[in-house]
Amino acid sequence: KVLYLIGGAWRNLALIHQKRIQYPLRLAHNYQLNPHEAQILSRWAYSEEGCAELMAWRGISARRAETLPYAGLLLEKLMDTLKPRHIIIAPGGLRDGLVYNDLSGKAKQTPALFDACRALAHGGQESVDFGAPLFEFLSPLHSILPQTFALKNEERLRKAACLLVGIGKGQHPAHKAKMVFQTVLYAPLPGLTHTERTYLALMLYASYTDKKTTPNDAATQRLLLPEQRHAARIYGEAMRACVVLAGRSREVLGRYTLSFDEKHLNVHIDQGFGSLMIERCRYRLERLASSLERTLCVDINRS
């Protein structure tokens, strides 16, 4: 089974391990080690060489450093006894568990990731009101959008991205894509592996910019396969097109519907709203259609 490690000593060991192997994310939250990696780390931590390095490790107090060799020894004994499939640094602690145990059954069934996304987007009412309708609006295209995770998980990540689509609003236009990427990459969002977290960050990044490079290419290259990077960018492009189309208004978004056939991406517009299809909207939708290997077809209801 999976061994979850709870507490500051494990988190510090994980961050040290990331530094030693030049891992591209400095984030202990849900960090995963295979048994071989954990064994190397544990033996190093309590070795004479490791103890000396830990006591001099920059950014760790002497009091904490003194505990880490013992944590390494304990990890090795846990590995020998439990023989886990892999090891995960728990995103929470004992207090989080106590709070969770006291929650009602209904609260426990609520997806924590979506609650966290709503909390992160809080402050921009456009984000709060626009995210869920945006996900529903794009749902007709889900079968032709690139998919790299199991369908249920892919849709979970897509919905999370939609709930976060407005977090860059109001930021400096030259920097907001970078700021959104970094925020999502390191935000305390539960229920995400490092691969899923990077995928989500790239979707949001692509919803703000066409740039091929990111603020952390080392992470996207190491943690995402080429097809995952491609899929994330296309969904980000889809979100961007809808934001331009509706101006972050759920009421305006409700005046459009999407459909597709083998050759076309179809946009249907309610009567009286055709004038909103300005050049910039058409450009974004044409880019999306091209990404899906289709041509754009705009249908304005004139009845």
mmCIF file of N, CA and C in Angstrom, residues 116-248:
data_model
loop_
_atom_site.group_PDB
_atom_site.id
_atom_site.type_symbol
_atom_site.label_atom_id
_atom_site.label_comp_id
_atom_site.label_asym_id
_atom_site.label_seq_id
_atom_site.Cartn_x
_atom_site.Cartn_y
_atom_site.Cartn_z
ATOM 1 N N ALA A 116 -11.072 24.441 -2.681
ATOM 2 C CA ALA A 116 -9.818 25.193 -2.621
ATOM 3 C C ALA A 116 -9.693 26.151 -3.804
ATOM 4 N N CYS A 117 -10.128 25.720 -4.970
ATOM 5 C CA CYS A 117 -10.082 26.591 -6.155
ATOM 6 C C CYS A 117 -10.994 27.789 -5.966
ATOM 7 N N ARG A 118 -12.178 27.552 -5.420
ATOM 8 C CA ARG A 118 -13.099 28.670 -5.178
ATOM 9 C C ARG A 118 -12.514 29.641 -4.158
ATOM 10 N N ALA A 119 -11.844 29.102 -3.141
ATOM 11 C CA ALA A 119 -11.224 29.959 -2.131
ATOM 12 C C ALA A 119 -10.090 30.778 -2.737
ATOM 13 N N LEU A 120 -9.312 30.150 -3.600
ATOM 14 C CA LEU A 120 -8.197 30.852 -4.227
ATOM 15 C C LEU A 120 -8.700 31.943 -5.167
ATOM 16 N N ALA A 121 -9.827 31.688 -5.818
ATOM 17 C CA ALA A 121 -10.383 32.663 -6.760
ATOM 18 C C ALA A 121 -11.213 33.729 -6.061
ATOM 19 N N HIS A 122 -11.456 33.563 -4.775
ATOM 20 C CA HIS A 122 -12.320 34.497 -4.047
ATOM 21 C C HIS A 122 -11.735 35.909 -4.086
ATOM 22 N N GLY A 123 -12.603 36.881 -4.202
ATOM 23 C CA GLY A 123 -12.142 38.263 -4.300
ATOM 24 C C GLY A 123 -12.445 38.825 -5.677
ATOM 25 N N GLY A 124 -12.522 37.947 -6.668
ATOM 26 C CA GLY A 124 -12.956 38.362 -8.000
ATOM 27 C C GLY A 124 -14.275 37.685 -8.286
ATOM 28 N N GLN A 125 -15.374 38.419 -8.149
ATOM 29 C CA GLN A 125 -16.687 37.806 -8.292
ATOM 30 C C GLN A 125 -16.870 37.190 -9.676
ATOM 31 N N GLU A 126 -16.147 37.767 -10.667
ATOM 32 C CA GLU A 126 -16.233 37.201 -12.011
ATOM 33 C C GLU A 126 -15.751 35.755 -12.009
ATOM 34 N N SER A 127 -14.681 35.492 -11.259
ATOM 35 C CA SER A 127 -14.144 34.131 -11.195
ATOM 36 C C SER A 127 -15.128 33.195 -10.525
ATOM 37 N N VAL A 128 -15.691 33.657 -9.399
ATOM 38 C CA VAL A 128 -16.599 32.812 -8.627
ATOM 39 C C VAL A 128 -17.825 32.436 -9.451
ATOM 40 N N ASP A 129 -18.396 33.406 -10.178
ATOM 41 C CA ASP A 129 -19.640 33.175 -10.917
ATOM 42 C C ASP A 129 -19.421 32.573 -12.300
ATOM 43 N N PHE A 130 -18.223 32.740 -12.844
ATOM 44 C CA PHE A 130 -17.998 32.369 -14.240
ATOM 45 C C PHE A 130 -17.416 30.961 -14.401
ATOM 46 N N GLY A 131 -16.732 30.456 -13.387
ATOM 47 C CA GLY A 131 -15.999 29.200 -13.533
ATOM 48 C C GLY A 131 -16.860 27.994 -13.856
ATOM 49 N N ALA A 132 -17.894 27.757 -13.036
ATOM 50 C CA ALA A 132 -18.753 26.588 -13.268
ATOM 51 C C ALA A 132 -19.499 26.683 -14.605
ATOM 52 N N PRO A 133 -20.095 27.840 -14.954
ATOM 53 C CA PRO A 133 -20.728 27.942 -16.275
ATOM 54 C C PRO A 133 -19.733 27.742 -17.422
ATOM 55 N N LEU A 134 -18.511 28.198 -17.242
ATOM 56 C CA LEU A 134 -17.493 28.009 -18.282
ATOM 57 C C LEU A 134 -17.225 26.527 -18.505
ATOM 58 N N PHE A 135 -17.101 25.765 -17.419
ATOM 59 C CA PHE A 135 -16.874 24.324 -17.543
ATOM 60 C C PHE A 135 -18.034 23.663 -18.288
ATOM 61 N N GLU A 136 -19.268 24.032 -17.934
ATOM 62 C CA GLU A 136 -20.433 23.454 -18.603
ATOM 63 C C GLU A 136 -20.484 23.862 -20.077
ATOM 64 N N PHE A 137 -20.110 25.100 -20.357
ATOM 65 C CA PHE A 137 -20.132 25.597 -21.736
ATOM 66 C C PHE A 137 -19.169 24.808 -22.622
ATOM 67 N N LEU A 138 -18.004 24.472 -22.068
ATOM 68 C CA LEU A 138 -16.998 23.735 -22.849
ATOM 69 C C LEU A 138 -17.254 22.232 -22.882
ATOM 70 N N SER A 139 -18.146 21.752 -22.036
ATOM 71 C CA SER A 139 -18.383 20.300 -21.948
ATOM 72 C C SER A 139 -18.740 19.633 -23.270
ATOM 73 N N PRO A 140 -19.504 20.288 -24.176
ATOM 74 C CA PRO A 140 -19.794 19.623 -25.454
ATOM 75 C C PRO A 140 -18.546 19.300 -26.277
ATOM 76 N N LEU A 141 -17.435 19.960 -25.994
ATOM 77 C CA LEU A 141 -16.202 19.712 -26.743
ATOM 78 C C LEU A 141 -15.292 18.680 -26.079
ATOM 79 N N HIS A 142 -15.677 18.202 -24.902
ATOM 80 C CA HIS A 142 -14.768 17.337 -24.148
ATOM 81 C C HIS A 142 -14.347 16.090 -24.917
ATOM 82 N N SER A 143 -15.233 15.588 -25.753
ATOM 83 C CA SER A 143 -14.899 14.353 -26.469
ATOM 84 C C SER A 143 -13.874 14.573 -27.575
ATOM 85 N N ILE A 144 -13.681 15.826 -28.029
ATOM 86 C CA ILE A 144 -12.685 16.071 -29.078
ATOM 87 C C ILE A 144 -11.465 16.822 -28.542
ATOM 88 N N LEU A 145 -11.535 17.257 -27.290
ATOM 89 C CA LEU A 145 -10.354 17.869 -26.687
ATOM 90 C C LEU A 145 -9.368 16.771 -26.304
ATOM 91 N N PRO A 146 -8.068 17.001 -26.449
ATOM 92 C CA PRO A 146 -7.087 15.968 -26.099
ATOM 93 C C PRO A 146 -7.226 15.558 -24.637
ATOM 94 N N GLN A 147 -7.147 14.261 -24.387
ATOM 95 C CA GLN A 147 -7.293 13.720 -23.036
ATOM 96 C C GLN A 147 -6.074 12.872 -22.707
ATOM 97 N N THR A 148 -5.436 13.134 -21.571
ATOM 98 C CA THR A 148 -4.223 12.381 -21.211
ATOM 99 C C THR A 148 -4.340 11.696 -19.862
ATOM 100 N N PHE A 149 -5.427 11.952 -19.126
ATOM 101 C CA PHE A 149 -5.707 11.252 -17.875
ATOM 102 C C PHE A 149 -6.986 10.440 -18.064
ATOM 103 N N ALA A 150 -7.294 9.583 -17.103
ATOM 104 C CA ALA A 150 -8.592 8.916 -17.110
ATOM 105 C C ALA A 150 -9.677 9.987 -17.160
ATOM 106 N N LEU A 151 -10.777 9.710 -17.859
ATOM 107 C CA LEU A 151 -11.782 10.729 -18.158
ATOM 108 C C LEU A 151 -12.259 11.463 -16.909
ATOM 109 N N LYS A 152 -12.557 10.730 -15.845
ATOM 110 C CA LYS A 152 -13.075 11.368 -14.632
ATOM 111 C C LYS A 152 -12.049 12.337 -14.060
ATOM 112 N N ASN A 153 -10.793 11.940 -14.068
ATOM 113 C CA ASN A 153 -9.741 12.810 -13.537
ATOM 114 C C ASN A 153 -9.487 13.987 -14.472
ATOM 115 N N GLU A 154 -9.524 13.729 -15.777
ATOM 116 C CA GLU A 154 -9.339 14.814 -16.754
ATOM 117 C C GLU A 154 -10.412 15.887 -16.555
ATOM 118 N N GLU A 155 -11.647 15.475 -16.370
ATOM 119 C CA GLU A 155 -12.722 16.442 -16.187
ATOM 120 C C GLU A 155 -12.602 17.150 -14.839
ATOM 121 N N ARG A 156 -12.093 16.455 -13.835
ATOM 122 C CA ARG A 156 -11.843 17.101 -12.536
ATOM 123 C C ARG A 156 -10.832 18.238 -12.684
ATOM 124 N N LEU A 157 -9.759 17.985 -13.432
ATOM 125 C CA LEU A 157 -8.723 18.998 -13.629
ATOM 126 C C LEU A 157 -9.234 20.138 -14.506
ATOM 127 N N ARG A 158 -10.041 19.802 -15.504
ATOM 128 C CA ARG A 158 -10.624 20.846 -16.353
ATOM 129 C C ARG A 158 -11.544 21.757 -15.539
ATOM 130 N N LYS A 159 -12.347 21.165 -14.664
ATOM 131 C CA LYS A 159 -13.247 21.985 -13.852
ATOM 132 C C LYS A 159 -12.452 22.864 -12.898
ATOM 133 N N ALA A 160 -11.393 22.313 -12.307
ATOM 134 C CA ALA A 160 -10.536 23.112 -11.423
ATOM 135 C C ALA A 160 -9.944 24.294 -12.175
ATOM 136 N N ALA A 161 -9.510 24.059 -13.407
ATOM 137 C CA ALA A 161 -8.945 25.142 -14.211
ATOM 138 C C ALA A 161 -9.986 26.234 -14.466
ATOM 139 N N CYS A 162 -11.210 25.827 -14.771
ATOM 140 C CA CYS A 162 -12.272 26.807 -15.023
ATOM 141 C C CYS A 162 -12.569 27.623 -13.767
ATOM 142 N N LEU A 163 -12.561 26.987 -12.614
ATOM 143 C CA LEU A 163 -12.831 27.703 -11.369
ATOM 144 C C LEU A 163 -11.736 28.716 -11.053
ATOM 145 N N LEU A 164 -10.544 28.501 -11.602
ATOM 146 C CA LEU A 164 -9.410 29.390 -11.339
ATOM 147 C C LEU A 164 -9.154 30.380 -12.477
ATOM 148 N N VAL A 165 -9.977 30.360 -13.504
ATOM 149 C CA VAL A 165 -9.643 31.088 -14.730
ATOM 150 C C VAL A 165 -9.538 32.592 -14.531
ATOM 151 N N GLY A 166 -10.137 33.121 -13.478
ATOM 152 C CA GLY A 166 -10.110 34.565 -13.299
ATOM 153 C C GLY A 166 -9.071 35.079 -12.318
ATOM 154 N N ILE A 167 -8.185 34.216 -11.790
ATOM 155 C CA ILE A 167 -7.301 34.665 -10.714
ATOM 156 C C ILE A 167 -6.244 35.668 -11.179
ATOM 157 N N GLY A 168 -6.043 35.796 -12.486
ATOM 158 C CA GLY A 168 -5.075 36.775 -12.969
ATOM 159 C C GLY A 168 -5.687 38.115 -13.310
ATOM 160 N N LYS A 169 -7.022 38.195 -13.227
ATOM 161 C CA LYS A 169 -7.693 39.442 -13.588
ATOM 162 C C LYS A 169 -7.246 40.569 -12.650
ATOM 163 N N GLY A 170 -6.917 41.698 -13.236
ATOM 164 C CA GLY A 170 -6.487 42.840 -12.446
ATOM 165 C C GLY A 170 -4.985 42.925 -12.247
ATOM 166 N N GLN A 171 -4.254 41.845 -12.597
ATOM 167 C CA GLN A 171 -2.799 41.880 -12.500
ATOM 168 C C GLN A 171 -2.210 42.613 -13.709
ATOM 169 N N HIS A 172 -0.956 43.006 -13.577
ATOM 170 C CA HIS A 172 -0.285 43.704 -14.669
ATOM 171 C C HIS A 172 -0.262 42.800 -15.899
ATOM 172 N N PRO A 173 -0.718 43.275 -17.053
ATOM 173 C CA PRO A 173 -0.837 42.403 -18.233
ATOM 174 C C PRO A 173 0.476 41.773 -18.677
ATOM 175 N N ALA A 174 1.600 42.427 -18.400
ATOM 176 C CA ALA A 174 2.887 41.871 -18.827
ATOM 177 C C ALA A 174 3.347 40.736 -17.923
ATOM 178 N N HIS A 175 2.730 40.615 -16.741
ATOM 179 C CA HIS A 175 3.224 39.644 -15.769
ATOM 180 C C HIS A 175 2.171 38.648 -15.288
ATOM 181 N N LYS A 176 0.891 38.866 -15.640
ATOM 182 C CA LYS A 176 -0.147 38.050 -15.010
ATOM 183 C C LYS A 176 -0.069 36.572 -15.377
ATOM 184 N N ALA A 177 0.331 36.242 -16.608
ATOM 185 C CA ALA A 177 0.441 34.819 -16.972
ATOM 186 C C ALA A 177 1.464 34.125 -16.084
ATOM 187 N N LYS A 178 2.607 34.774 -15.904
ATOM 188 C CA LYS A 178 3.654 34.216 -15.043
ATOM 189 C C LYS A 178 3.167 34.085 -13.603
ATOM 190 N N MET A 179 2.475 35.115 -13.108
ATOM 191 C CA MET A 179 1.999 35.095 -11.726
ATOM 192 C C MET A 179 0.951 34.011 -11.506
ATOM 193 N N VAL A 180 0.061 33.841 -12.481
ATOM 194 C CA VAL A 180 -0.960 32.791 -12.381
ATOM 195 C C VAL A 180 -0.296 31.417 -12.376
ATOM 196 N N PHE A 181 0.666 31.200 -13.250
ATOM 197 C CA PHE A 181 1.357 29.914 -13.324
ATOM 198 C C PHE A 181 2.006 29.575 -11.985
ATOM 199 N N GLN A 182 2.742 30.522 -11.419
ATOM 200 C CA GLN A 182 3.440 30.287 -10.155
ATOM 201 C C GLN A 182 2.456 30.095 -9.006
ATOM 202 N N THR A 183 1.373 30.845 -9.026
ATOM 203 C CA THR A 183 0.377 30.717 -7.957
ATOM 204 C C THR A 183 -0.222 29.320 -7.936
ATOM 205 N N VAL A 184 -0.643 28.832 -9.093
ATOM 206 C CA VAL A 184 -1.269 27.512 -9.162
ATOM 207 C C VAL A 184 -0.252 26.411 -8.871
ATOM 208 N N LEU A 185 0.978 26.601 -9.314
ATOM 209 C CA LEU A 185 2.006 25.579 -9.116
ATOM 210 C C LEU A 185 2.286 25.347 -7.638
ATOM 211 N N TYR A 186 2.187 26.395 -6.832
ATOM 212 C CA TYR A 186 2.567 26.278 -5.420
ATOM 213 C C TYR A 186 1.410 26.488 -4.446
ATOM 214 N N ALA A 187 0.210 26.722 -4.936
ATOM 215 C CA ALA A 187 -0.930 26.964 -4.040
ATOM 216 C C ALA A 187 -1.267 25.699 -3.250
ATOM 217 N N PRO A 188 -1.805 25.855 -2.041
ATOM 218 C CA PRO A 188 -2.175 24.688 -1.223
ATOM 219 C C PRO A 188 -3.460 24.031 -1.708
ATOM 220 N N LEU A 189 -3.413 23.482 -2.911
ATOM 221 C CA LEU A 189 -4.581 22.819 -3.497
ATOM 222 C C LEU A 189 -4.515 21.330 -3.175
ATOM 223 N N PRO A 190 -5.531 20.777 -2.533
ATOM 224 C CA PRO A 190 -5.494 19.364 -2.137
ATOM 225 C C PRO A 190 -5.812 18.430 -3.299
ATOM 226 N N GLY A 191 -5.431 17.187 -3.130
ATOM 227 C CA GLY A 191 -5.830 16.150 -4.075
ATOM 228 C C GLY A 191 -5.146 16.191 -5.411
ATOM 229 N N LEU A 192 -3.936 16.767 -5.473
ATOM 230 C CA LEU A 192 -3.213 16.860 -6.733
ATOM 231 C C LEU A 192 -1.831 16.227 -6.603
ATOM 232 N N THR A 193 -1.490 15.348 -7.539
ATOM 233 C CA THR A 193 -0.103 14.914 -7.645
ATOM 234 C C THR A 193 0.709 16.060 -8.233
ATOM 235 N N HIS A 194 2.017 15.940 -8.213
ATOM 236 C CA HIS A 194 2.836 17.007 -8.796
ATOM 237 C C HIS A 194 2.623 17.089 -10.303
ATOM 238 N N THR A 195 2.365 15.959 -10.937
ATOM 239 C CA THR A 195 2.064 15.977 -12.371
ATOM 240 C C THR A 195 0.747 16.705 -12.636
ATOM 241 N N GLU A 196 -0.301 16.396 -11.859
ATOM 242 C CA GLU A 196 -1.598 17.053 -12.035
ATOM 243 C C GLU A 196 -1.504 18.546 -11.738
ATOM 244 N N ARG A 197 -0.743 18.904 -10.722
ATOM 245 C CA ARG A 197 -0.560 20.313 -10.350
ATOM 246 C C ARG A 197 0.104 21.087 -11.492
ATOM 247 N N THR A 198 1.128 20.498 -12.081
ATOM 248 C CA THR A 198 1.835 21.157 -13.183
ATOM 249 C C THR A 198 0.929 21.260 -14.403
ATOM 250 N N TYR A 199 0.148 20.230 -14.660
ATOM 251 C CA TYR A 199 -0.819 20.220 -15.760
ATOM 252 C C TYR A 199 -1.840 21.348 -15.582
ATOM 253 N N LEU A 200 -2.352 21.492 -14.356
ATOM 254 C CA LEU A 200 -3.319 22.540 -14.054
ATOM 255 C C LEU A 200 -2.687 23.920 -14.237
ATOM 256 N N ALA A 201 -1.464 24.087 -13.754
ATOM 257 C CA ALA A 201 -0.781 25.380 -13.891
ATOM 258 C C ALA A 201 -0.571 25.733 -15.356
ATOM 259 N N LEU A 202 -0.244 24.734 -16.180
ATOM 260 C CA LEU A 202 -0.018 24.998 -17.593
ATOM 261 C C LEU A 202 -1.319 25.351 -18.314
ATOM 262 N N MET A 203 -2.423 24.731 -17.923
ATOM 263 C CA MET A 203 -3.720 25.102 -18.503
ATOM 264 C C MET A 203 -4.031 26.567 -18.221
ATOM 265 N N LEU A 204 -3.820 26.984 -16.974
ATOM 266 C CA LEU A 204 -4.100 28.378 -16.611
ATOM 267 C C LEU A 204 -3.138 29.321 -17.307
ATOM 268 N N TYR A 205 -1.888 28.926 -17.425
ATOM 269 C CA TYR A 205 -0.888 29.757 -18.109
ATOM 270 C C TYR A 205 -1.302 29.978 -19.565
ATOM 271 N N ALA A 206 -1.729 28.909 -20.227
ATOM 272 C CA ALA A 206 -2.135 29.002 -21.635
ATOM 273 C C ALA A 206 -3.422 29.795 -21.808
ATOM 274 N N SER A 207 -4.187 29.972 -20.736
ATOM 275 C CA SER A 207 -5.405 30.775 -20.840
ATOM 276 C C SER A 207 -5.102 32.275 -20.823
ATOM 277 N N TYR A 208 -3.822 32.624 -20.581
ATOM 278 C CA TYR A 208 -3.418 34.029 -20.556
ATOM 279 C C TYR A 208 -2.391 34.400 -21.614
ATOM 280 N N THR A 209 -1.676 33.423 -22.144
ATOM 281 C CA THR A 209 -0.599 33.756 -23.077
ATOM 282 C C THR A 209 -0.388 32.642 -24.085
ATOM 283 N N ASP A 210 0.161 33.027 -25.253
ATOM 284 C CA ASP A 210 0.521 32.046 -26.280
ATOM 285 C C ASP A 210 1.989 31.620 -26.181
ATOM 286 N N LYS A 211 2.713 32.158 -25.216
ATOM 287 C CA LYS A 211 4.138 31.861 -25.100
ATOM 288 C C LYS A 211 4.374 30.369 -24.921
ATOM 289 N N LYS A 212 5.398 29.860 -25.601
ATOM 290 C CA LYS A 212 5.727 28.437 -25.500
ATOM 291 C C LYS A 212 6.568 28.126 -24.273
ATOM 292 N N THR A 213 7.338 29.115 -23.813
ATOM 293 C CA THR A 213 8.128 28.903 -22.602
ATOM 294 C C THR A 213 7.298 29.288 -21.384
ATOM 295 N N THR A 214 7.582 28.659 -20.253
ATOM 296 C CA THR A 214 6.873 28.941 -19.002
ATOM 297 C C THR A 214 7.875 29.437 -17.959
ATOM 298 N N PRO A 215 7.396 29.931 -16.840
ATOM 299 C CA PRO A 215 8.311 30.348 -15.783
ATOM 300 C C PRO A 215 9.086 29.188 -15.157
ATOM 301 N N ASN A 216 8.670 27.949 -15.406
ATOM 302 C CA ASN A 216 9.378 26.787 -14.868
ATOM 303 C C ASN A 216 9.339 25.661 -15.897
ATOM 304 N N ASP A 217 10.117 25.828 -16.958
ATOM 305 C CA ASP A 217 10.157 24.798 -17.999
ATOM 306 C C ASP A 217 10.735 23.485 -17.475
ATOM 307 N N ALA A 218 11.594 23.578 -16.463
ATOM 308 C CA ALA A 218 12.167 22.352 -15.890
ATOM 309 C C ALA A 218 11.058 21.466 -15.331
ATOM 310 N N ALA A 219 10.058 22.083 -14.695
ATOM 311 C CA ALA A 219 8.942 21.311 -14.139
ATOM 312 C C ALA A 219 8.055 20.740 -15.236
ATOM 313 N N THR A 220 7.694 21.566 -16.219
ATOM 314 C CA THR A 220 6.799 21.069 -17.270
ATOM 315 C C THR A 220 7.466 19.981 -18.100
ATOM 316 N N GLN A 221 8.777 20.100 -18.319
ATOM 317 C CA GLN A 221 9.482 19.101 -19.118
ATOM 318 C C GLN A 221 9.662 17.793 -18.351
ATOM 319 N N ARG A 222 9.910 17.896 -17.056
ATOM 320 C CA ARG A 222 10.188 16.699 -16.264
ATOM 321 C C ARG A 222 8.922 15.967 -15.844
ATOM 322 N N LEU A 223 7.874 16.720 -15.534
ATOM 323 C CA LEU A 223 6.689 16.122 -14.936
ATOM 324 C C LEU A 223 5.572 15.841 -15.936
ATOM 325 N N LEU A 224 5.633 16.450 -17.116
ATOM 326 C CA LEU A 224 4.574 16.253 -18.108
ATOM 327 C C LEU A 224 5.134 15.640 -19.384
ATOM 328 N N LEU A 225 4.413 14.678 -19.933
ATOM 329 C CA LEU A 225 4.756 14.117 -21.232
ATOM 330 C C LEU A 225 4.400 15.133 -22.318
ATOM 331 N N PRO A 226 4.989 15.021 -23.498
ATOM 332 C CA PRO A 226 4.660 15.972 -24.574
ATOM 333 C C PRO A 226 3.165 16.050 -24.860
ATOM 334 N N GLU A 227 2.471 14.909 -24.834
ATOM 335 C CA GLU A 227 1.041 14.935 -25.114
ATOM 336 C C GLU A 227 0.255 15.614 -23.987
ATOM 337 N N GLN A 228 0.769 15.559 -22.768
ATOM 338 C CA GLN A 228 0.117 16.257 -21.665
ATOM 339 C C GLN A 228 0.305 17.767 -21.792
ATOM 340 N N ARG A 229 1.486 18.172 -22.189
ATOM 341 C CA ARG A 229 1.721 19.608 -22.401
ATOM 342 C C ARG A 229 0.823 20.131 -23.520
ATOM 343 N N HIS A 230 0.681 19.334 -24.567
ATOM 344 C CA HIS A 230 -0.175 19.717 -25.698
ATOM 345 C C HIS A 230 -1.633 19.834 -25.252
ATOM 346 N N ALA A 231 -2.125 18.853 -24.504
ATOM 347 C CA ALA A 231 -3.522 18.868 -24.064
ATOM 348 C C ALA A 231 -3.795 20.035 -23.126
ATOM 349 N N ALA A 232 -2.862 20.315 -22.222
ATOM 350 C CA ALA A 232 -3.045 21.422 -21.281
ATOM 351 C C ALA A 232 -3.142 22.750 -22.022
ATOM 352 N N ARG A 233 -2.306 22.929 -23.009
ATOM 353 C CA ARG A 233 -2.306 24.189 -23.750
ATOM 354 C C ARG A 233 -3.603 24.365 -24.550
ATOM 355 N N ILE A 234 -4.113 23.294 -25.119
ATOM 356 C CA ILE A 234 -5.345 23.417 -25.903
ATOM 357 C C ILE A 234 -6.529 23.751 -24.997
ATOM 358 N N TYR A 235 -6.598 23.127 -23.828
ATOM 359 C CA TYR A 235 -7.723 23.473 -22.940
ATOM 360 C C TYR A 235 -7.577 24.916 -22.452
ATOM 361 N N GLY A 236 -6.356 25.342 -22.192
ATOM 362 C CA GLY A 236 -6.134 26.735 -21.823
ATOM 363 C C GLY A 236 -6.564 27.681 -22.930
ATOM 364 N N GLU A 237 -6.281 27.290 -24.169
ATOM 365 C CA GLU A 237 -6.700 28.097 -25.320
ATOM 366 C C GLU A 237 -8.218 28.163 -25.409
ATOM 367 N N ALA A 238 -8.884 27.055 -25.101
ATOM 368 C CA ALA A 238 -10.351 27.032 -25.124
ATOM 369 C C ALA A 238 -10.918 27.975 -24.061
ATOM 370 N N MET A 239 -10.347 27.947 -22.877
ATOM 371 C CA MET A 239 -10.812 28.856 -21.822
ATOM 372 C C MET A 239 -10.603 30.311 -22.227
ATOM 373 N N ARG A 240 -9.459 30.579 -22.818
ATOM 374 C CA ARG A 240 -9.156 31.955 -23.222
ATOM 375 C C ARG A 240 -10.153 32.458 -24.262
ATOM 376 N N ALA A 241 -10.478 31.611 -25.219
ATOM 377 C CA ALA A 241 -11.440 31.997 -26.251
ATOM 378 C C ALA A 241 -12.795 32.337 -25.637
ATOM 379 N N CYS A 242 -13.209 31.556 -24.634
ATOM 380 C CA CYS A 242 -14.512 31.792 -24.006
ATOM 381 C C CYS A 242 -14.511 33.057 -23.155
ATOM 382 N N VAL A 243 -13.392 33.331 -22.497
ATOM 383 C CA VAL A 243 -13.284 34.560 -21.706
ATOM 384 C C VAL A 243 -13.422 35.779 -22.621
ATOM 385 N N VAL A 244 -12.743 35.738 -23.765
ATOM 386 C CA VAL A 244 -12.835 36.842 -24.725
ATOM 387 C C VAL A 244 -14.255 36.950 -25.268
ATOM 388 N N LEU A 245 -14.859 35.817 -25.555
ATOM 389 C CA LEU A 245 -16.191 35.785 -26.140
ATOM 390 C C LEU A 245 -17.247 36.365 -25.205
ATOM 391 N N ALA A 246 -17.145 36.026 -23.914
ATOM 392 C CA ALA A 246 -18.206 36.388 -22.968
ATOM 393 C C ALA A 246 -17.823 37.527 -22.028
ATOM 394 N N GLY A 247 -16.562 37.958 -22.046
ATOM 395 C CA GLY A 247 -16.153 39.014 -21.131
ATOM 396 C C GLY A 247 -16.325 38.633 -19.670
ATOM 397 N N ARG A 248 -16.181 37.356 -19.359
ATOM 398 C CA ARG A 248 -16.325 36.806 -17.997
ATOM 399 C C ARG A 248 -17.747 36.972 -17.440
#
